[in-house]
XYZ file of C-alpha atoms in Angstrom:
164
model
C -37.973 4.495 -23.754
C -40.427 6.799 -21.986
C -38.451 6.400 -18.765
C -35.523 8.279 -20.350
C -37.784 11.259 -21.058
C -39.142 11.611 -17.523
C -37.289 14.371 -15.622
C -38.256 12.819 -12.274
C -36.272 9.636 -13.047
C -33.247 11.702 -14.062
C -33.505 13.732 -10.838
C -33.738 10.537 -8.741
C -30.705 9.113 -10.573
C -28.845 12.386 -9.922
C -29.602 12.260 -6.203
C -28.582 8.587 -5.989
C -25.277 9.229 -7.773
C -24.449 12.277 -5.660
C -25.156 10.359 -2.451
C -23.108 7.429 -3.789
C -20.097 9.771 -3.959
C -19.905 9.522 -0.169
C -19.555 5.738 -0.426
C -17.428 5.693 -3.597
C -15.029 8.639 -3.229
C -13.061 9.887 -6.189
C -14.992 12.845 -7.545
C -16.374 11.097 -10.628
C -19.762 9.780 -9.539
C -20.794 13.211 -8.233
C -20.311 14.745 -11.685
C -22.300 11.930 -13.310
C -25.100 13.007 -10.982
C -24.584 16.563 -12.182
C -25.012 15.336 -15.756
C -28.296 13.703 -14.719
C -29.479 17.009 -13.230
C -28.670 18.858 -16.446
C -30.666 16.296 -18.453
C -33.601 16.481 -16.001
C -33.679 20.285 -16.293
C -33.391 20.127 -20.093
C -36.271 17.653 -20.404
C -38.397 19.685 -17.991
C -37.700 22.894 -19.971
C -38.533 21.135 -23.249
C -35.033 21.443 -24.724
C -34.683 17.654 -25.134
C -37.524 15.595 -26.616
C -35.978 12.237 -27.611
C -34.236 9.529 -25.624
C -31.227 9.756 -27.975
C -30.949 13.466 -27.204
C -31.240 12.763 -23.465
C -28.471 10.147 -23.527
C -26.239 12.309 -25.721
C -26.709 15.293 -23.415
C -25.948 13.088 -20.397
C -22.669 11.789 -21.859
C -21.495 15.184 -23.080
C -22.474 17.103 -19.937
C -20.959 14.459 -17.640
C -17.654 14.512 -19.509
C -17.561 18.313 -19.513
C -18.272 18.412 -15.782
C -15.631 15.770 -15.022
C -12.891 17.347 -17.110
C -13.889 20.942 -16.411
C -14.667 20.985 -12.711
C -13.018 17.954 -11.107
C -9.580 19.550 -10.777
C -11.138 22.704 -9.331
C -13.177 20.798 -6.711
C -10.399 18.345 -5.830
C -8.542 21.204 -4.117
C -11.360 21.528 -1.582
C -11.842 17.821 -0.958
C -8.364 16.588 -0.205
C -8.121 12.959 0.797
C -5.980 11.493 3.538
C -2.600 10.430 2.275
C 0.906 10.169 3.555
C 4.186 10.388 1.766
C 6.144 7.370 2.800
C 9.720 6.618 1.906
C 9.538 5.910 -1.814
C 13.206 4.964 -2.036
C 12.870 1.589 -0.348
C 16.557 0.801 -0.622
C 17.259 3.346 2.130
C 15.423 1.056 4.558
C 17.647 -1.893 3.622
C 21.150 -0.398 3.585
C 23.423 -1.408 6.500
C 21.131 -4.173 7.747
C 22.884 -7.331 8.885
C 21.746 -10.538 7.143
C 22.473 -14.238 7.560
C 24.088 -15.946 4.577
C 22.166 -19.177 3.849
C 23.891 -20.183 0.604
C 27.542 -19.417 -0.177
C 28.047 -16.221 -2.177
C 30.878 -15.944 -4.711
C 33.659 -16.090 -5.608
C 33.282 -13.585 -8.446
C 29.745 -12.909 -9.595
C 28.327 -16.236 -8.391
C 25.033 -15.556 -6.614
C 24.125 -16.980 -3.239
C 21.247 -16.500 -0.804
C 20.714 -14.434 2.338
C 17.869 -14.358 4.836
C 16.358 -10.883 5.247
C 12.965 -9.853 6.675
C 11.555 -13.368 6.633
C 12.546 -14.153 3.030
C 15.486 -15.716 1.237
C 16.956 -13.200 -1.195
C 19.364 -13.710 -4.081
C 22.627 -12.046 -3.065
C 25.820 -10.970 -4.783
C 29.131 -10.140 -3.125
C 31.910 -7.809 -4.145
C 33.863 -10.640 -5.780
C 34.839 -12.230 -2.475
C 33.513 -15.534 -1.188
C 31.095 -15.291 1.754
C 30.458 -18.677 3.352
C 27.030 -19.969 4.319
C 26.331 -19.464 8.024
C 28.275 -16.215 8.250
C 26.918 -12.695 8.516
C 26.902 -10.006 5.832
C 25.846 -6.371 5.568
C 23.620 -5.010 2.784
C 25.431 -2.432 0.662
C 22.966 -1.971 -2.197
C 20.278 -3.676 -4.259
C 19.990 -4.450 -7.967
C 16.372 -5.260 -8.854
C 15.724 -8.474 -6.885
C 19.290 -9.180 -5.759
C 20.895 -7.719 -2.652
C 24.525 -6.616 -2.875
C 26.276 -7.577 0.367
C 29.725 -7.436 1.929
C 31.104 -9.819 4.509
C 31.191 -8.750 8.133
C 34.611 -9.609 9.599
C 34.430 -12.361 12.241
C 36.018 -10.100 14.899
C 33.347 -7.452 14.397
C 30.628 -10.132 14.343
C 31.662 -11.418 17.783
C 31.963 -7.841 19.122
C 28.400 -7.092 17.997
C 27.147 -10.242 19.746
C 28.917 -9.283 23.016
C 27.419 -5.790 22.949
C 23.923 -7.148 22.303
C 23.932 -9.469 25.370
C 22.348 -7.953 28.495
C 24.501 -7.875 31.635
């Protein structure tokens, strides 16, 4: 266990961990390197003379550095992030879907085709026939709540979508 009492090895480990922080971002590995530096300095100064003391000092100093300084340093090293729409249902409301399996009457579930997937769908108590169009009103867990699009409106939408 002589390796654990050599300050040069602890300093090399500290440098390797601090450089590794560039590759493994997160602010943890850097402070482990700081713990290694504290142990290297303590061994060099003669404050630590056993491998058990070196390991104990490493664990304690690393934890203190992580919990004590990480929040302070994280303000200066902000990562790239974006705040996307976390309420995903807002992206689905009012989309037109194709009914692939008859929905209703009552609470009988059917299926609709939306964004490349067949979804379980529930109507408002009315029957919506397969092959017709529906509009998404809401979502309950994995089931879409839909309402029928009247046939007159469906044909109007198709006429407006055709180029002249």
